[in-house]
Amino acid sequence: MLKQIAEQLVKTGSYINGRWQQSAQHFTVLNPANQQVLLSVADASASDAERAVCAAADAFASWAALPAAKRSELLQRWYQLVMQHQDDLARLLTLEQGKPLSEAKGEIAYGASYLQWFAEEAKRLYGDTIPAPSNDKRIIVQRQPVGVVAAITPWNFPNAMLARKAAAALAAGCTFIVKPAHQTPLSALALAELAHQAGIPAGVFNVVVGTDAKAIGEVLTQHVKVAKFSFTGSTAVGKQLLKQCADSVKRVSMELGGNAPFIVFDDADLDAAVQGLMAAKFRNAGQTCVCANRILVQQSVYQAFADKLAIAMTQLKVADGLTDGCHIGPLIDDKAVAKVTQLLQSALDDGAKLLLGGSAHSAGAQFFQPTLLTDVQPQMAISNDEIFGPVAALMAFDSEQEAIALANSTEYGLAAYFYSRDIGRVFRVAQALQFGMVGINEGIISNAAAPFGGVKQSGYGREGSKYGLDDYTDIKYLCLGGLQPAM
Ligand code: SIN
């Protein structure tokens, strides 16, 4: 399988200080479509992570001192190389992560778009001058890179989540170490190879791959040479990492779990809402933090919407992500399958009705049927946990007020979606929803120009957009005194 991918992109160990590392210990990377071993990879230790931090610290001064135009040029070159290798990178991603090849290609372009975006933003790290309280002074504000940035990235977007953190960090003048999820290290290592080819200097971008998440995570969150830590993953793990960052008072960005409501009002275009939901629910087999989790449908259009959705869902093809025309690949591992099965069973036990699917799919052990549940209630576990699987859970509501209250009744606040053609309602509901991102008549909200991030227990910090550099820069105020007032 890996043989069809350019050899230079298939790496078997961490990338630290511009060099490929080997070690005595190895771990295997599995294809979630068939559980076969794809590759054996050197298992990095905490001391490898420590070396990466020191390399990034040593490289910081010269990287930060490069003119922004030069950093921009290197990021641009990295972007071009990623796009040149889009097909191979996508294949590698599908093999280790499982998503359909067409989605994997989309993810490579999505990740690359952050490299391109921040190559441009690097040149716009503007400061400010502020009128001073007296004429003998000037107030000047500059933005400076925070220093060494460490990150932990998830398995659901092995390319894009890494690219969007690294691009912003490097553009701001920071150096970077990432520990990708152990299930999907190969996409991260391929990105490192292309960073190397792009001419990004040794120590500026480092990838540490290993299974000892606890020990490596402790180095990345506690090392005094790390100035900032960025994490994408579950809220439970994020809380633990936050505590670990507290002792050395690190800057922190957290992109954590979600429980996205998807509201369909009675004035919505139902066909558009079904189309939006298919994208927001089934992207990556339902394994994204912004996937629609609770589908709230106004009573008067509930049955019509459920019928249309059931028809759309029967068109979904479940298969190995490399199969032509596949929409839904495998879930990442057996634990993911067990969690979806258990949430579904508990909803059925509590009175939800099964309209479609409901069990594992014949394509293999980690495949799950697209499943449609109706009569879901707010107190059920499926309404309160992230499903992270291809299960659409429908709940009815009567009034706009009730929909807003139901949508907001969660500790999460990442993404929300709603469909309505009433302009007054559009502004009222958008204002009332307690979420960092709101899709209005739209199921796909992620792009490099937009600020991605949440509120409440979904975390803080924004990735992408003109705000994306803020998390990687410190504001420095210069007070220039002793000036002669104008005569
Ligand atoms: C995520 O699931 O964490 C990211 C999804 C996205 O970038 O759209």
Short mmCIF file of C-alpha atoms and ligand atoms in Angstrom, two decimals:
data_model
loop_
_atom_site.label_atom_id
_atom_site.label_comp_id
_atom_site.label_asym_id
_atom_site.label_seq_id
_atom_site.Cartn_x
_atom_site.Cartn_y
_atom_site.Cartn_z
CA MET A 1 0.00 0.00 0.00
CA LEU A 2 2.74 2.46 1.01
CA LYS A 3 4.73 1.39 -2.05
CA GLN A 4 2.60 3.62 -4.26
CA ILE A 5 3.70 6.68 -2.27
CA ALA A 6 6.94 8.53 -3.09
CA GLU A 7 9.58 6.95 -0.85
CA GLN A 8 10.90 10.31 0.33
CA LEU A 9 7.55 10.96 2.09
CA VAL A 10 7.42 7.74 4.07
CA LYS A 11 9.46 8.30 7.24
CA THR A 12 10.07 6.00 10.19
CA GLY A 13 11.27 8.25 13.01
CA SER A 14 11.08 11.68 14.61
CA TYR A 15 12.47 14.79 12.94
CA ILE A 16 14.56 16.74 15.46
CA ASN A 17 16.96 19.60 14.73
CA GLY A 18 16.84 18.89 10.98
CA ARG A 19 17.68 15.18 11.37
CA TRP A 20 15.73 11.92 11.22
CA GLN A 21 16.00 9.97 14.47
CA GLN A 22 15.90 6.26 15.09
CA SER A 23 15.57 4.43 18.39
CA ALA A 24 15.70 0.95 19.86
CA GLN A 25 11.96 0.95 20.57
CA HIS A 26 9.37 0.89 17.79
CA PHE A 27 5.60 1.06 17.45
CA THR A 28 3.34 0.03 14.62
CA VAL A 29 1.01 2.23 12.63
CA LEU A 30 -2.17 0.40 11.63
CA ASN A 31 -4.56 0.89 8.74
CA PRO A 32 -7.97 1.38 10.45
CA ALA A 33 -9.72 -0.08 7.40
CA ASN A 34 -8.26 -3.56 7.97
CA GLN A 35 -6.05 -3.34 11.11
CA GLN A 36 -3.02 -4.36 9.04
CA VAL A 37 0.39 -2.96 9.92
CA LEU A 38 1.41 -0.10 7.63
CA LEU A 39 4.79 0.65 9.09
CA SER A 40 6.98 0.34 12.17
CA VAL A 41 8.12 3.71 13.52
CA ALA A 42 10.81 4.64 16.06
CA ASP A 43 9.14 5.34 19.40
CA ALA A 44 10.47 8.62 20.78
CA SER A 45 11.03 9.07 24.51
CA ALA A 46 10.79 12.03 26.85
CA SER A 47 14.50 12.69 26.35
CA ASP A 48 13.92 12.94 22.56
CA ALA A 49 11.22 15.52 23.30
CA GLU A 50 13.66 17.36 25.54
CA ARG A 51 16.26 17.43 22.74
CA ALA A 52 13.62 18.82 20.37
CA VAL A 53 12.76 21.58 22.85
CA CYS A 54 16.44 22.50 23.20
CA ALA A 55 16.90 22.50 19.41
CA ALA A 56 13.88 24.78 19.01
CA ALA A 57 15.21 27.07 21.75
CA ASP A 58 18.63 27.28 20.06
CA ALA A 59 17.04 28.02 16.67
CA PHE A 60 14.68 30.69 18.01
CA ALA A 61 16.88 33.81 17.97
CA SER A 62 17.98 33.47 14.36
CA TRP A 63 14.50 32.47 13.10
CA ALA A 64 12.86 35.39 14.92
CA ALA A 65 15.51 37.75 13.51
CA LEU A 66 14.81 36.76 9.88
CA PRO A 67 12.98 39.46 7.95
CA ALA A 68 9.26 38.65 7.77
CA ALA A 69 9.53 38.50 3.98
CA LYS A 70 12.06 35.68 4.25
CA ARG A 71 9.92 33.67 6.69
CA SER A 72 7.02 34.26 4.33
CA GLU A 73 9.03 32.96 1.36
CA LEU A 74 9.93 29.74 3.20
CA LEU A 75 6.31 29.12 4.25
CA GLN A 76 5.21 29.79 0.68
CA ARG A 77 7.74 27.24 -0.57
CA TRP A 78 6.47 24.69 1.98
CA TYR A 79 2.92 25.35 0.78
CA GLN A 80 3.93 24.74 -2.85
CA LEU A 81 5.68 21.47 -2.01
CA VAL A 82 2.66 20.22 -0.05
CA MET A 83 0.36 20.97 -2.98
CA GLN A 84 2.79 19.35 -5.44
CA HIS A 85 2.58 16.17 -3.35
CA GLN A 86 -1.14 16.43 -2.61
CA ASP A 87 -2.00 13.00 -4.07
CA ASP A 88 0.70 11.10 -2.19
CA LEU A 89 0.03 12.95 1.07
CA ALA A 90 -3.68 12.22 0.74
CA ARG A 91 -3.07 8.53 0.17
CA LEU A 92 -0.80 8.36 3.20
CA LEU A 93 -3.45 10.14 5.25
CA THR A 94 -6.23 7.79 4.17
CA LEU A 95 -4.06 4.76 4.91
CA GLU A 96 -3.30 5.78 8.48
CA GLN A 97 -6.50 7.66 9.34
CA GLY A 98 -9.19 6.00 7.23
CA LYS A 99 -11.07 8.96 5.73
CA PRO A 100 -12.15 8.74 2.06
CA LEU A 101 -9.39 9.68 -0.38
CA SER A 102 -11.41 12.63 -1.73
CA GLU A 103 -11.72 14.01 1.83
CA ALA A 104 -8.03 13.36 2.45
CA LYS A 105 -7.16 15.39 -0.66
CA GLY A 106 -9.41 18.11 0.69
CA GLU A 107 -7.60 17.97 4.02
CA ILE A 108 -4.19 18.37 2.36
CA ALA A 109 -5.44 21.46 0.50
CA TYR A 110 -7.08 22.72 3.73
CA GLY A 111 -3.85 22.27 5.72
CA ALA A 112 -1.79 23.86 2.94
CA SER A 113 -4.14 26.83 2.85
CA TYR A 114 -2.94 27.73 6.38
CA LEU A 115 0.69 27.65 5.19
CA GLN A 116 -0.25 30.00 2.38
CA TRP A 117 -2.43 32.22 4.57
CA PHE A 118 0.21 32.68 7.26
CA ALA A 119 2.96 33.16 4.67
CA GLU A 120 0.99 36.32 3.83
CA GLU A 121 0.13 37.24 7.43
CA ALA A 122 3.83 37.03 8.41
CA LYS A 123 4.28 40.30 6.52
CA ARG A 124 1.42 41.99 8.37
CA LEU A 125 2.54 41.66 11.96
CA TYR A 126 1.70 45.30 12.52
CA GLY A 127 2.29 47.30 15.67
CA ASP A 128 0.71 50.55 16.75
CA THR A 129 1.42 54.06 17.97
CA ILE A 130 -0.82 55.50 20.66
CA PRO A 131 -1.26 59.20 21.53
CA ALA A 132 0.74 59.76 24.74
CA PRO A 133 -0.59 61.67 27.76
CA SER A 134 2.19 64.30 27.37
CA ASN A 135 4.11 65.76 24.43
CA ASP A 136 7.54 64.64 25.60
CA LYS A 137 6.63 60.98 25.16
CA ARG A 138 5.69 58.53 22.41
CA ILE A 139 3.89 55.21 22.99
CA ILE A 140 4.94 52.53 20.53
CA VAL A 141 3.50 49.01 20.49
CA GLN A 142 5.30 46.10 18.85
CA ARG A 143 4.37 42.45 18.48
CA GLN A 144 7.10 39.93 19.15
CA PRO A 145 7.15 36.13 18.82
CA VAL A 146 6.42 34.40 22.14
CA GLY A 147 9.36 31.98 21.72
CA VAL A 148 9.34 28.19 21.52
CA VAL A 149 5.89 26.73 20.84
CA ALA A 150 5.00 23.11 21.64
CA ALA A 151 1.87 21.43 20.32
CA ILE A 152 -0.06 18.18 20.52
CA THR A 153 -2.26 17.42 17.52
CA PRO A 154 -5.08 14.88 17.04
CA TRP A 155 -5.62 11.87 14.78
CA ASN A 156 -8.79 13.17 13.09
CA PHE A 157 -6.95 15.77 10.94
CA PRO A 158 -3.32 14.57 10.99
CA ASN A 159 -2.23 17.14 8.41
CA ALA A 160 -4.45 20.20 8.80
CA MET A 161 -4.39 20.59 12.60
CA LEU A 162 -0.61 20.48 12.55
CA ALA A 163 -0.29 22.83 9.57
CA ARG A 164 -2.59 25.45 11.06
CA LYS A 165 -0.63 25.64 14.32
CA ALA A 166 2.85 25.43 12.77
CA ALA A 167 2.09 27.96 10.03
CA ALA A 168 0.97 30.61 12.52
CA ALA A 169 3.85 29.91 14.91
CA LEU A 170 6.54 30.06 12.23
CA ALA A 171 5.02 33.14 10.59
CA ALA A 172 5.14 34.98 13.93
CA GLY A 173 8.84 34.07 14.34
CA CYS A 174 8.39 31.23 16.85
CA THR A 175 10.05 27.83 16.60
CA PHE A 176 7.94 24.71 16.94
CA ILE A 177 7.80 21.15 18.27
CA VAL A 178 4.79 18.93 17.69
CA LYS A 179 3.77 15.55 19.02
CA PRO A 180 1.15 14.13 16.63
CA ALA A 181 -1.27 11.43 17.77
CA HIS A 182 0.48 8.04 17.80
CA GLN A 183 -2.27 6.57 15.56
CA THR A 184 -1.37 8.97 12.71
CA PRO A 185 2.32 9.98 12.81
CA LEU A 186 3.06 9.44 9.11
CA SER A 187 1.31 12.56 7.78
CA ALA A 188 3.21 14.71 10.28
CA LEU A 189 6.54 13.16 9.31
CA ALA A 190 5.81 13.68 5.61
CA LEU A 191 5.11 17.35 6.37
CA ALA A 192 8.48 17.54 8.13
CA GLU A 193 10.23 16.15 5.05
CA LEU A 194 8.62 18.86 2.94
CA ALA A 195 9.52 21.56 5.49
CA HIS A 196 13.09 20.31 5.21
CA GLN A 197 12.99 20.45 1.41
CA ALA A 198 11.48 23.94 1.59
CA GLY A 199 14.62 25.10 3.40
CA ILE A 200 13.13 25.71 6.84
CA PRO A 201 16.27 25.75 9.03
CA ALA A 202 17.18 22.96 11.45
CA GLY A 203 15.48 23.27 14.84
CA VAL A 204 12.68 25.56 13.62
CA PHE A 205 10.18 22.75 13.00
CA ASN A 206 10.45 19.47 14.93
CA VAL A 207 8.18 16.41 15.02
CA VAL A 208 8.39 13.95 17.91
CA VAL A 209 6.46 10.71 17.34
CA GLY A 210 5.89 8.31 20.18
CA THR A 211 3.42 6.31 22.21
CA ASP A 212 4.37 7.59 25.67
CA ALA A 213 1.97 10.53 25.46
CA LYS A 214 2.21 11.16 29.20
CA ALA A 215 6.00 11.49 29.37
CA ILE A 216 6.34 13.46 26.12
CA GLY A 217 3.37 15.62 27.07
CA GLU A 218 4.99 16.43 30.42
CA VAL A 219 8.12 17.70 28.68
CA LEU A 220 6.12 19.82 26.25
CA THR A 221 3.88 21.33 28.92
CA GLN A 222 6.44 21.76 31.71
CA HIS A 223 9.78 22.59 30.10
CA VAL A 224 10.84 26.13 31.00
CA LYS A 225 12.17 26.71 27.49
CA VAL A 226 8.67 26.26 26.04
CA ALA A 227 6.86 29.61 26.05
CA LYS A 228 3.57 28.52 24.61
CA PHE A 229 1.58 25.31 24.36
CA SER A 230 -1.19 24.59 21.85
CA PHE A 231 -3.50 21.57 21.96
CA THR A 232 -6.32 20.16 19.86
CA GLY A 233 -8.12 17.24 21.45
CA SER A 234 -10.62 16.28 24.11
CA THR A 235 -11.70 18.59 26.94
CA ALA A 236 -10.69 16.01 29.56
CA VAL A 237 -7.11 15.79 28.29
CA GLY A 238 -7.00 19.56 27.69
CA LYS A 239 -7.83 20.22 31.36
CA GLN A 240 -4.95 18.01 32.48
CA LEU A 241 -2.49 19.66 30.07
CA LEU A 242 -3.65 23.11 31.21
CA LYS A 243 -2.80 22.22 34.82
CA GLN A 244 0.64 21.04 33.71
CA CYS A 245 1.24 24.38 31.93
CA ALA A 246 0.37 26.37 35.04
CA ASP A 247 3.67 25.97 36.93
CA SER A 248 5.70 27.73 34.25
CA VAL A 249 2.83 30.14 33.38
CA LYS A 250 2.81 29.27 29.68
CA ARG A 251 0.68 30.94 27.06
CA VAL A 252 -1.90 28.31 26.11
CA SER A 253 -4.35 27.72 23.26
CA MET A 254 -6.92 24.96 23.64
CA GLU A 255 -9.15 23.67 20.85
CA LEU A 256 -11.21 21.13 22.77
CA GLY A 257 -14.37 19.09 22.44
CA GLY A 258 -17.71 20.23 21.06
CA ASN A 259 -21.36 19.26 21.18
CA ALA A 260 -22.65 21.16 18.16
CA PRO A 261 -26.38 21.81 17.88
CA PHE A 262 -27.79 21.86 14.34
CA ILE A 263 -31.14 23.67 14.42
CA VAL A 264 -33.70 23.47 11.63
CA PHE A 265 -36.44 26.10 11.98
CA ASP A 266 -39.84 25.79 10.32
CA ASP A 267 -38.99 28.56 7.81
CA ALA A 268 -35.80 26.79 6.61
CA ASP A 269 -35.15 25.52 3.12
CA LEU A 270 -35.35 21.84 4.13
CA ASP A 271 -33.37 20.53 1.17
CA ALA A 272 -30.55 22.96 1.89
CA ALA A 273 -30.69 21.99 5.57
CA VAL A 274 -30.40 18.29 4.71
CA GLN A 275 -27.46 19.03 2.44
CA GLY A 276 -25.77 21.13 5.15
CA LEU A 277 -26.35 18.45 7.75
CA MET A 278 -24.90 15.71 5.54
CA ALA A 279 -21.67 17.73 5.40
CA ALA A 280 -21.68 18.80 9.06
CA LYS A 281 -22.55 15.33 10.36
CA PHE A 282 -20.76 12.84 8.11
CA ARG A 283 -17.46 14.57 7.32
CA ASN A 284 -14.69 12.21 8.48
CA ALA A 285 -17.35 9.62 9.48
CA GLY A 286 -18.60 12.04 12.13
CA GLN A 287 -15.19 12.32 13.78
CA THR A 288 -14.66 16.09 13.96
CA CYS A 289 -15.02 18.48 16.90
CA VAL A 290 -17.42 20.59 14.82
CA CYS A 291 -19.65 17.71 13.68
CA ALA A 292 -23.38 18.25 14.28
CA ASN A 293 -24.07 16.30 17.47
CA ARG A 294 -27.63 17.30 18.44
CA ILE A 295 -30.03 17.86 15.55
CA LEU A 296 -32.92 20.03 16.74
CA VAL A 297 -35.86 20.21 14.35
CA GLN A 298 -39.00 22.32 14.79
CA GLN A 299 -42.02 20.11 15.38
CA SER A 300 -44.00 21.25 12.29
CA VAL A 301 -41.21 20.19 9.88
CA TYR A 302 -39.79 17.32 11.93
CA GLN A 303 -41.27 14.42 9.97
CA ALA A 304 -40.60 16.00 6.57
CA PHE A 305 -37.00 16.69 7.53
CA ALA A 306 -36.46 13.17 8.93
CA ASP A 307 -37.83 11.63 5.72
CA LYS A 308 -35.58 13.72 3.48
CA LEU A 309 -32.57 13.00 5.68
CA ALA A 310 -33.24 9.25 5.62
CA ILE A 311 -33.27 9.32 1.79
CA ALA A 312 -29.97 11.25 1.67
CA MET A 313 -28.38 8.90 4.20
CA THR A 314 -29.24 5.76 2.24
CA GLN A 315 -27.00 7.11 -0.56
CA LEU A 316 -23.92 7.04 1.68
CA LYS A 317 -21.37 4.46 0.62
CA VAL A 318 -19.38 2.92 3.47
CA ALA A 319 -16.05 1.38 2.42
CA ASP A 320 -12.26 1.46 2.72
CA GLY A 321 -11.32 5.11 2.11
CA LEU A 322 -9.35 4.12 -0.99
CA THR A 323 -12.50 2.77 -2.70
CA ASP A 324 -13.90 4.97 -5.46
CA GLY A 325 -17.03 6.87 -4.49
CA CYS A 326 -16.71 6.07 -0.79
CA HIS A 327 -18.29 8.59 1.63
CA ILE A 328 -17.63 6.98 5.00
CA GLY A 329 -14.47 5.17 6.01
CA PRO A 330 -13.69 3.27 9.21
CA LEU A 331 -13.62 4.75 12.70
CA ILE A 332 -10.14 5.26 14.08
CA ASP A 333 -10.02 2.24 16.41
CA ASP A 334 -12.07 -0.36 18.26
CA LYS A 335 -12.56 1.98 21.24
CA ALA A 336 -14.30 4.46 18.93
CA VAL A 337 -16.61 1.73 17.65
CA ALA A 338 -17.39 0.63 21.23
CA LYS A 339 -18.20 4.21 22.28
CA VAL A 340 -20.61 4.79 19.38
CA THR A 341 -22.27 1.41 19.97
CA GLN A 342 -22.70 2.15 23.65
CA LEU A 343 -24.15 5.66 23.12
CA LEU A 344 -26.56 4.30 20.55
CA GLN A 345 -27.69 1.42 22.76
CA SER A 346 -28.23 3.69 25.72
CA ALA A 347 -30.34 6.09 23.58
CA LEU A 348 -32.46 3.16 22.37
CA ASP A 349 -32.84 1.88 25.93
CA ASP A 350 -34.02 5.35 26.94
CA GLY A 351 -36.70 5.48 24.25
CA ALA A 352 -35.09 6.83 21.05
CA LYS A 353 -36.32 5.23 17.78
CA LEU A 354 -34.08 3.73 15.12
CA LEU A 355 -34.91 4.80 11.56
CA LEU A 356 -31.75 3.63 9.75
CA GLY A 357 -28.57 1.65 10.46
CA GLY A 358 -27.85 0.87 14.08
CA SER A 359 -24.87 -1.48 14.06
CA ALA A 360 -21.41 -2.25 12.77
CA HIS A 361 -21.05 -2.36 8.96
CA SER A 362 -20.07 -5.45 7.01
CA ALA A 363 -17.10 -3.59 5.46
CA GLY A 364 -15.00 -4.50 8.51
CA ALA A 365 -14.54 -4.43 12.26
CA GLN A 366 -14.18 -0.65 12.55
CA PHE A 367 -16.91 0.41 10.13
CA PHE A 368 -20.26 1.66 11.38
CA GLN A 369 -23.51 2.05 9.47
CA PRO A 370 -24.83 5.58 8.94
CA THR A 371 -27.48 5.64 11.64
CA LEU A 372 -30.56 7.80 12.08
CA LEU A 373 -32.25 8.12 15.46
CA THR A 374 -35.43 10.05 16.19
CA ASP A 375 -37.21 10.92 19.44
CA VAL A 376 -33.92 11.74 21.12
CA GLN A 377 -34.25 13.64 24.42
CA PRO A 378 -31.91 16.26 25.93
CA GLN A 379 -31.07 14.20 29.02
CA MET A 380 -29.86 11.15 27.04
CA ALA A 381 -26.11 10.43 27.03
CA ILE A 382 -26.07 10.78 23.23
CA SER A 383 -27.18 14.43 23.62
CA ASN A 384 -24.45 15.21 26.11
CA ASP A 385 -21.38 13.30 24.85
CA GLU A 386 -19.50 13.87 21.61
CA ILE A 387 -20.71 10.98 19.41
CA PHE A 388 -17.67 11.00 17.08
CA GLY A 389 -19.34 8.57 14.69
CA PRO A 390 -21.88 8.50 11.83
CA VAL A 391 -25.00 8.71 14.01
CA ALA A 392 -27.56 11.47 13.42
CA ALA A 393 -29.67 12.09 16.55
CA LEU A 394 -32.91 14.04 15.96
CA MET A 395 -34.78 15.90 18.68
CA ALA A 396 -37.97 17.99 18.29
CA PHE A 397 -38.64 21.49 19.63
CA ASP A 398 -41.61 23.88 19.49
CA SER A 399 -40.38 27.47 19.79
CA GLU A 400 -37.32 29.55 18.92
CA GLN A 401 -36.74 30.20 22.62
CA GLU A 402 -36.80 26.49 23.38
CA ALA A 403 -34.33 25.77 20.55
CA ILE A 404 -31.89 28.36 21.87
CA ALA A 405 -32.17 27.08 25.44
CA LEU A 406 -31.63 23.47 24.29
CA ALA A 407 -28.70 24.44 22.08
CA ASN A 408 -26.96 26.34 24.88
CA SER A 409 -27.56 23.69 27.54
CA THR A 410 -24.08 22.19 27.27
CA GLU A 411 -20.71 22.96 28.81
CA TYR A 412 -19.26 23.04 25.28
CA GLY A 413 -19.21 26.07 22.99
CA LEU A 414 -17.32 25.27 19.80
CA ALA A 415 -19.61 25.24 16.73
CA ALA A 416 -23.36 25.61 16.22
CA TYR A 417 -25.44 25.61 13.03
CA PHE A 418 -28.94 26.76 12.18
CA TYR A 419 -31.14 27.01 9.11
CA SER A 420 -33.71 29.80 8.72
CA ARG A 421 -34.84 32.19 6.00
CA ASP A 422 -36.18 34.81 8.41
CA ILE A 423 -33.60 37.62 8.58
CA GLY A 424 -34.79 38.83 11.99
CA ARG A 425 -34.49 35.32 13.41
CA VAL A 426 -31.06 34.91 11.80
CA PHE A 427 -29.64 37.82 13.81
CA ARG A 428 -31.53 36.99 17.02
CA VAL A 429 -30.44 33.36 17.09
CA ALA A 430 -26.85 34.07 15.99
CA GLN A 431 -26.57 36.55 18.86
CA ALA A 432 -28.07 34.19 21.45
CA LEU A 433 -26.01 31.07 20.67
CA GLN A 434 -23.11 30.64 23.12
CA PHE A 435 -20.60 29.22 20.64
CA GLY A 436 -17.36 30.45 19.09
CA MET A 437 -18.51 29.66 15.54
CA VAL A 438 -22.00 29.67 14.04
CA GLY A 439 -22.88 28.29 10.62
CA ILE A 440 -26.02 30.00 9.31
CA ASN A 441 -27.57 28.15 6.38
CA GLU A 442 -24.15 26.53 6.01
CA GLY A 443 -22.75 23.18 7.14
CA ILE A 444 -19.04 23.71 6.42
CA ILE A 445 -17.52 26.62 8.29
CA SER A 446 -13.77 25.85 8.39
CA ASN A 447 -11.32 27.82 6.25
CA ALA A 448 -8.01 29.62 6.71
CA ALA A 449 -9.54 33.11 6.49
CA ALA A 450 -11.86 32.48 9.46
CA PRO A 451 -11.09 32.40 13.22
CA PHE A 452 -11.54 28.79 14.37
CA GLY A 453 -12.08 28.30 18.10
CA GLY A 454 -14.52 27.93 20.94
CA VAL A 455 -15.86 29.33 24.18
CA LYS A 456 -16.84 27.70 27.50
CA GLN A 457 -15.22 24.27 27.96
CA SER A 458 -14.43 24.05 24.25
CA GLY A 459 -11.33 26.12 24.99
CA TYR A 460 -9.81 29.40 23.95
CA GLY A 461 -7.54 30.90 21.34
CA ARG A 462 -8.26 31.27 17.64
CA GLU A 463 -6.61 29.51 14.72
CA GLY A 464 -6.53 30.95 11.20
CA SER A 465 -7.64 34.41 10.07
CA LYS A 466 -6.10 37.77 10.91
CA TYR A 467 -6.53 36.87 14.60
CA GLY A 468 -4.47 33.69 14.28
CA LEU A 469 -1.10 35.35 14.97
CA ASP A 470 -2.30 36.88 18.26
CA ASP A 471 -1.80 33.63 20.15
CA TYR A 472 1.84 33.43 19.01
CA THR A 473 2.88 36.99 19.76
CA ASP A 474 3.50 39.09 22.86
CA ILE A 475 2.64 42.75 22.87
CA LYS A 476 5.56 44.94 23.88
CA TYR A 477 4.99 48.57 24.82
CA LEU A 478 7.86 51.01 24.30
CA CYS A 479 7.67 54.34 26.10
CA LEU A 480 9.95 56.80 24.34
CA GLY A 481 10.54 59.77 26.64
CA GLY A 482 12.66 62.90 26.88
CA LEU A 483 11.37 64.36 23.64
CA GLN A 484 11.36 68.13 23.20
CA PRO A 485 7.83 69.45 22.77
CA ALA A 486 7.32 71.19 19.36
CA MET A 487 8.06 74.95 19.54
C1 SIN B 1 -11.47 19.46 14.52
O1 SIN B 1 -12.24 18.52 14.44
O2 SIN B 1 -10.84 19.66 15.57
C2 SIN B 1 -11.20 20.42 13.40
C3 SIN B 1 -12.21 20.45 12.35
C4 SIN B 1 -11.98 21.54 11.32
O3 SIN B 1 -10.91 22.17 11.25
O4 SIN B 1 -12.89 21.76 10.55
#
